[in-house]
Coordinates of C-alpha atoms and ligand atoms in Angstrom, one line a residue:
X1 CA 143.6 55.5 118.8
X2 CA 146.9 53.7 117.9
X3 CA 149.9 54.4 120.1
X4 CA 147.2 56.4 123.0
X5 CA 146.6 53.4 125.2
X6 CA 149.9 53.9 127.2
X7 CA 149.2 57.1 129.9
X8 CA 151.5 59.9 129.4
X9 CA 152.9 60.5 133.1
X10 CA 152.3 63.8 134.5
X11 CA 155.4 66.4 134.8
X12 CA 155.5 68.8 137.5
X13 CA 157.1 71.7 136.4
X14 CA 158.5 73.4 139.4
X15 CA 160.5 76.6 140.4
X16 CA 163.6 76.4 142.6
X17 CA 162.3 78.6 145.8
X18 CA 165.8 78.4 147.3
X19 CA 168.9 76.3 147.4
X20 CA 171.3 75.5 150.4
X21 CA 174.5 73.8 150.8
X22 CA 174.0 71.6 153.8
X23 CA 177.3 70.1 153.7
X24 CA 180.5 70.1 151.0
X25 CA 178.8 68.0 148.8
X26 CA 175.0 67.9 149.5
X27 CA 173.3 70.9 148.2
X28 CA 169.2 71.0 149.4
X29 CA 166.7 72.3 146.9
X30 CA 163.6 73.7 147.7
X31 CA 161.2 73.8 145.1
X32 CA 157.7 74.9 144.3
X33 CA 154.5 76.7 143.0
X34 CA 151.3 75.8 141.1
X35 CA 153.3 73.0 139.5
X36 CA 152.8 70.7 142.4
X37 CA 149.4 69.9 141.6
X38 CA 150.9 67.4 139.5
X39 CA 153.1 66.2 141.2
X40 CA 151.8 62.6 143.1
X41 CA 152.8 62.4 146.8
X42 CA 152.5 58.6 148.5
X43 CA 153.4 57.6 152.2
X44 CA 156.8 55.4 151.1
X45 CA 160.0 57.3 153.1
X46 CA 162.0 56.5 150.4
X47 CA 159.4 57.9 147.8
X48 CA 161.5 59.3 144.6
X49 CA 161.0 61.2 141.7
X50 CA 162.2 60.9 138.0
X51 CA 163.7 64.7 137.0
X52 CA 163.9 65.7 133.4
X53 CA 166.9 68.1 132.4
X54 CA 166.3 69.6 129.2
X55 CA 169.4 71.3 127.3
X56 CA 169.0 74.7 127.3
X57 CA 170.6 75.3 124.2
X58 CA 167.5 73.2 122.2
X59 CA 165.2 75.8 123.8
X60 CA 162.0 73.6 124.9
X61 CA 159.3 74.6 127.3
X62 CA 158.1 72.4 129.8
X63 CA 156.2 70.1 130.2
X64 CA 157.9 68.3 127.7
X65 CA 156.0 66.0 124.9
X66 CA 158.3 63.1 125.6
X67 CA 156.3 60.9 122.9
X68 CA 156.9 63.6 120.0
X69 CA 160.5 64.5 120.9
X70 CA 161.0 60.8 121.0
X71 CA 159.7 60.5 117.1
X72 CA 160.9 63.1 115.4
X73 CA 164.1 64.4 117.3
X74 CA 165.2 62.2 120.2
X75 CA 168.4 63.7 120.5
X76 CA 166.8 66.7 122.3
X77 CA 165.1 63.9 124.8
X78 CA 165.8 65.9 128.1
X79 CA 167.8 63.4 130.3
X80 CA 166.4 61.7 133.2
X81 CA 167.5 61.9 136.9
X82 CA 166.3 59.7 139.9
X83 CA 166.4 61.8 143.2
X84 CA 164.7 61.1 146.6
X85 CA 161.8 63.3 147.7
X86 CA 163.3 64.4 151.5
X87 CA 160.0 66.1 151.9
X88 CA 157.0 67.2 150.6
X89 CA 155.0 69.7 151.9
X90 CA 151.4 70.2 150.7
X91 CA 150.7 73.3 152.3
X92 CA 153.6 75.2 150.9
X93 CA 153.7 73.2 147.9
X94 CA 157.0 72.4 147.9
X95 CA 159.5 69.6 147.3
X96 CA 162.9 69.3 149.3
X97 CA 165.5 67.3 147.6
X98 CA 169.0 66.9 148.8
X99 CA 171.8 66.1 145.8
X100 CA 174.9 65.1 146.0
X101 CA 177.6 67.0 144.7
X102 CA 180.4 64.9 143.1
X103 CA 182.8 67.1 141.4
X104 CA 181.9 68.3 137.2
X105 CA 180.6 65.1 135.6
X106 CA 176.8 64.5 135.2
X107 CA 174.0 66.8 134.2
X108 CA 172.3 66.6 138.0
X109 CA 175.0 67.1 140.4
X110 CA 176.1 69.9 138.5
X111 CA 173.1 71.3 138.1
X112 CA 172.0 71.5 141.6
X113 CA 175.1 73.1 142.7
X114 CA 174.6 76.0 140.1
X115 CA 171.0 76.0 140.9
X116 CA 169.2 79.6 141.6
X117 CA 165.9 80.8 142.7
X118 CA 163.3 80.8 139.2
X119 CA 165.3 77.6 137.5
X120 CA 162.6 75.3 136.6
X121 CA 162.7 71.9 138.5
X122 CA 160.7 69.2 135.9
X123 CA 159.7 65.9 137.3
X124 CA 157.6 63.2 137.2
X125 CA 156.3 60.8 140.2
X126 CA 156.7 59.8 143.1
X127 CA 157.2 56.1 143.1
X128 CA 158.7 54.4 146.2
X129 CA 158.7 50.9 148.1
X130 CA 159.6 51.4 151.6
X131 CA 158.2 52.6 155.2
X132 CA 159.9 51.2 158.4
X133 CA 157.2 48.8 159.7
X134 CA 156.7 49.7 163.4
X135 CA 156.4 46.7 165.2
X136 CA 159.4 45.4 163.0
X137 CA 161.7 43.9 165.9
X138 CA 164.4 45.8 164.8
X139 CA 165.8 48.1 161.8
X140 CA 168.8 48.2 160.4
X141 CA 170.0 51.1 157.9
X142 CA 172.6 51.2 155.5
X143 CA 173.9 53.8 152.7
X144 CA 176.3 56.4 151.7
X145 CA 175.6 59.8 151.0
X146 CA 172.5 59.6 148.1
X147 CA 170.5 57.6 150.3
X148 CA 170.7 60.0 153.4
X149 CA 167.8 61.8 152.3
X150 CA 165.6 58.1 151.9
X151 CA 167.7 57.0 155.6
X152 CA 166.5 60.6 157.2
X153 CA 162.8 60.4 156.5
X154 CA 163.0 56.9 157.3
X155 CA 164.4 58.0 161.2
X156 CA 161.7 61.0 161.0
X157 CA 158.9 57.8 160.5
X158 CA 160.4 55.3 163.5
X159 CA 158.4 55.2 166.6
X160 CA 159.9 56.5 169.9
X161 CA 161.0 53.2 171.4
X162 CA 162.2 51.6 167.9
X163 CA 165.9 49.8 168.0
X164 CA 168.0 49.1 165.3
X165 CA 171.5 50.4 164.1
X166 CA 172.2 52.8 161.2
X167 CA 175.8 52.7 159.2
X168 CA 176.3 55.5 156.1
X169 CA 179.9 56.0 154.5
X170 CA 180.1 59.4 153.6
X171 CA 183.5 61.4 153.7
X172 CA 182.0 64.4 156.0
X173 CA 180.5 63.4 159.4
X174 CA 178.3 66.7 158.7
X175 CA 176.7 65.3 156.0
X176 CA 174.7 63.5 159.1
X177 CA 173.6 66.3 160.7
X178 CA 170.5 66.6 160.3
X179 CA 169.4 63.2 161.3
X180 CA 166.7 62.6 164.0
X181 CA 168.3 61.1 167.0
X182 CA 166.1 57.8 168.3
X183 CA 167.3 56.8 171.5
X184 CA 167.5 52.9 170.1
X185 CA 168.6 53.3 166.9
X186 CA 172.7 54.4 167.2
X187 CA 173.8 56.3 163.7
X188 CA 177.7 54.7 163.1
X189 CA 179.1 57.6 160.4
X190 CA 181.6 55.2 158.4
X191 CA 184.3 57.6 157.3
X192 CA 185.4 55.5 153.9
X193 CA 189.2 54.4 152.9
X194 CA 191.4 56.7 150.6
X195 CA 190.4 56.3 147.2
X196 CA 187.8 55.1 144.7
X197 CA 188.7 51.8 144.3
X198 CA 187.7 51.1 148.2
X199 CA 184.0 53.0 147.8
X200 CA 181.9 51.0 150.6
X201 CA 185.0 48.7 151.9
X202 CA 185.0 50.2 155.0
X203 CA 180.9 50.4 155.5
X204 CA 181.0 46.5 154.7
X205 CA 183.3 46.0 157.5
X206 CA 181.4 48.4 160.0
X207 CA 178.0 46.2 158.7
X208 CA 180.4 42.9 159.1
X209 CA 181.1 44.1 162.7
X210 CA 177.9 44.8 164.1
X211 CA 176.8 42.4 167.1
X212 CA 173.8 41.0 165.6
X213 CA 170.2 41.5 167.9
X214 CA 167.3 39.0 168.0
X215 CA 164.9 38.3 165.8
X216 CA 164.8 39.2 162.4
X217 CA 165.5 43.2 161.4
X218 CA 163.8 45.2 158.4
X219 CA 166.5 46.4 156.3
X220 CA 167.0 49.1 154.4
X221 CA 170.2 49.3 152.0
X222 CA 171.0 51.7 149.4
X223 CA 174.1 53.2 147.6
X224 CA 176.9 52.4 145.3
X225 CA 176.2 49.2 143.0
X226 CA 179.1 47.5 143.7
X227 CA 178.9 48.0 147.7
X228 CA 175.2 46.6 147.7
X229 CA 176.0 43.6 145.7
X230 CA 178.4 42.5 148.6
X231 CA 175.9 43.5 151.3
X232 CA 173.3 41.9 150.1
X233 CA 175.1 38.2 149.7
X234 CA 176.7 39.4 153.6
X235 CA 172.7 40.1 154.7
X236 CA 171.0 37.5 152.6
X237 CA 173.4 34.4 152.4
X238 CA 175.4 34.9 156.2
X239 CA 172.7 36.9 158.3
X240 CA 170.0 35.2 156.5
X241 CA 167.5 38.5 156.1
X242 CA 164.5 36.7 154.5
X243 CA 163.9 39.0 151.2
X244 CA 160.8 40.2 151.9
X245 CA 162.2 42.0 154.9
X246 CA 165.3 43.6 152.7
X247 CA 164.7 46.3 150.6
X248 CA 168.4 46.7 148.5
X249 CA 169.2 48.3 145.4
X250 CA 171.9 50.2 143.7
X251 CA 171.4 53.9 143.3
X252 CA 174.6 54.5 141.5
X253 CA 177.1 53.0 139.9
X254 CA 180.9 54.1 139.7
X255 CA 182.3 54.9 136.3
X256 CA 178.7 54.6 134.9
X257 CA 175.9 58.2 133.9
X258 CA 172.6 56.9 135.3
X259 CA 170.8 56.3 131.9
X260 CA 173.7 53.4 131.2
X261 CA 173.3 52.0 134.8
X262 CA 169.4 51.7 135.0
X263 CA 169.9 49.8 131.4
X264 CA 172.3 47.5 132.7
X265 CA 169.9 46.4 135.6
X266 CA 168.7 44.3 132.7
X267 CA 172.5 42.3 132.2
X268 CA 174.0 40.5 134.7
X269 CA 176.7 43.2 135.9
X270 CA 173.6 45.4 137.5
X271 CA 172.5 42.7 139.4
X272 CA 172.6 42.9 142.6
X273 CA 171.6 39.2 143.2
Ligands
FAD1 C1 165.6 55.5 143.9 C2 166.9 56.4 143.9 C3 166.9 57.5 144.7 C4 168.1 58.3 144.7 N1 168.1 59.4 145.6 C5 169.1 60.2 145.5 C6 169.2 61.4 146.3 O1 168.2 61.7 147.1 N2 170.3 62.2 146.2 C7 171.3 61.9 145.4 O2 172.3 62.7 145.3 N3 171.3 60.8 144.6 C8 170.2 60.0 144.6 N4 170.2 58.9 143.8 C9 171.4 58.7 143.0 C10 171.4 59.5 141.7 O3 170.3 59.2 140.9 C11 172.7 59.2 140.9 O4 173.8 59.5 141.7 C12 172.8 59.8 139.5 O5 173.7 59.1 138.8 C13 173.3 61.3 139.6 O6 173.2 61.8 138.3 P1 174.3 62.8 137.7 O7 173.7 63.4 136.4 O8 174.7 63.8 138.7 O9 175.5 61.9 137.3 P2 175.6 60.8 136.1 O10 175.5 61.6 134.8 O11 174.5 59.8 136.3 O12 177.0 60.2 136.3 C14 178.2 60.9 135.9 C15 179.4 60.3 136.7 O13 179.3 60.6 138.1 C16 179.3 59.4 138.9 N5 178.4 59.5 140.0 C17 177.0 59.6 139.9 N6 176.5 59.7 141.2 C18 177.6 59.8 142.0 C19 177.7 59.9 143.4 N7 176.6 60.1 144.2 N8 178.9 60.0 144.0 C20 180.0 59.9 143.2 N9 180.0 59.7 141.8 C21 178.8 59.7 141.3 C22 178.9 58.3 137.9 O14 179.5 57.1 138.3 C23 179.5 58.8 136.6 O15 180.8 58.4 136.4 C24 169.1 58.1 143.8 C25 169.0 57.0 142.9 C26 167.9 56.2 142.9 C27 167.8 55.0 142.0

């Protein structure tokens, strides 16, 4: 049948169980119910989901038929959201997701801060890319605050005896908290310079600073666009990470709503290299 052949991805419609701020600007959501069925777990640490927030005011009950709204009245397209899955639980059929509060702009940080038990959660996924590799000689773990939840699982996964270093800019040293301690694997909290303009300067410095081990690390680097471009040409071009033991990408970008940032990874200025 014309237009069928493309799978329609399955949307987990989800209630919020309960919601938590864990530090001034990350807020944890914990949701669940018979919804998870459709919702597809996988074994990555930085598995993520795609979250679909409808506007109330157009009155549509989920799951959404993306494909009709898209025809006949794509202005009541729900918007998209990418957020890390911090855990999933099978059992209990729940989802933890820790977002980032920052300040009134956006349709997901806002959201989640006014978020109450019964809101429905709508998502589809997971996809993902990364697991730390245990025999990897060492690790090394870079992000500000939206990858803390991808940087946390990847700590919960590490063996014992793993080494590496971990650096994340974030402006409350709380916001680390919850972070499994690994004896070999030191957590630097990069507290970043006064305003936006200098977003990452100071984690590039702490990452420029580090005493470099042997052998050849797996990475893991994640946060504002502009901060990962200059990491990666620091780790790629200078340390010499070979790519296949990097995985880098932007999960923001300043002055940019997420739908314009994932379309620009298509132009030159959302490359990351
Ligand atoms: C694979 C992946 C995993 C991610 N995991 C997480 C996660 O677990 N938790 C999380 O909080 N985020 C995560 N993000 C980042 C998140 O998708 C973006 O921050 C997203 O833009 C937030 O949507 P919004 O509707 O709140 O803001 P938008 O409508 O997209 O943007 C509105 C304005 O807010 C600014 N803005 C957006 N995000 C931030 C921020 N974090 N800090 C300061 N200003 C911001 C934008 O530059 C823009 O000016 C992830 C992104 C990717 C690609």
């Amino acid at each position: 049948m014309a237009g069928s052949s493309r799978p329609r991805r399955a949307q987990a419609v989800l209630s919020v169980v309960s919601s938590t701020e864990v530090s001034p600007h990350l807020v944890r959501i914990v949701a669940g119910g018979p919804g998870f069925e459709q919702y597809n777990d996988n074994d990555f640490t930085d598995k993520y989901v795609k979250i679909l927030f409808a506007d109330p005011a157009h009155g549509l009950t989920p799951p959404y038929d993306l494909e009709v709204l898209r025809e006949q009245s794509p202005e009541q397209l729900p918007t998209r959201r990418t957020y890390t899955v911090r855990e999933s639980d099978r059992d209990a059929q729940t989802l933890t997701i820790d977002f980032v509060v920052h300040g009134d702009e956006g349709v997901a940080g806002p959201w989640a801060r006014a978020a109450q038990p019964g809101d429905l959660m709508v998502l589809t996924g997971a996809g993902g890319g990364y697991t730390p590799e245990p025999d990897a000689s060492w690790h090394l773990l870079i992000g500000d605050l939206t990858a803390v939840p991808a940087i946390s699982a990847a700590l919960e996964a590490l063996p014992d005896d793993a080494v590496g270093h971990v650096f994340i800019e974030t402006e409350n040293a709380e916001d680390l908290a919850g972070l499994r301690e690994v004896a070999g694997v030191p957590v630097t909290h990069v507290a970043p310079y006064p305003g936006v303009d200098r977003i990452g300067d100071a984690l590039v410095e702490a990452v420029r600073a580090l005493e470099w081990r042997d052998g050849i690390p797996q990475a893991f680097v994640h946060g504002e666009r502009e901060t990962i471009k200059v990491l990666r040409r620091h780790l790629v071009d200078e340390r010499e990470i070979p790519r296949e033991r990097l995985s880098i990408s932007a999960y923001w970008a300043r002055g940019r709503v997420e739908d314009d940032f994932q379309a620009e990874k298509r132009e030159a200025i959302g490359q990351i290299g």
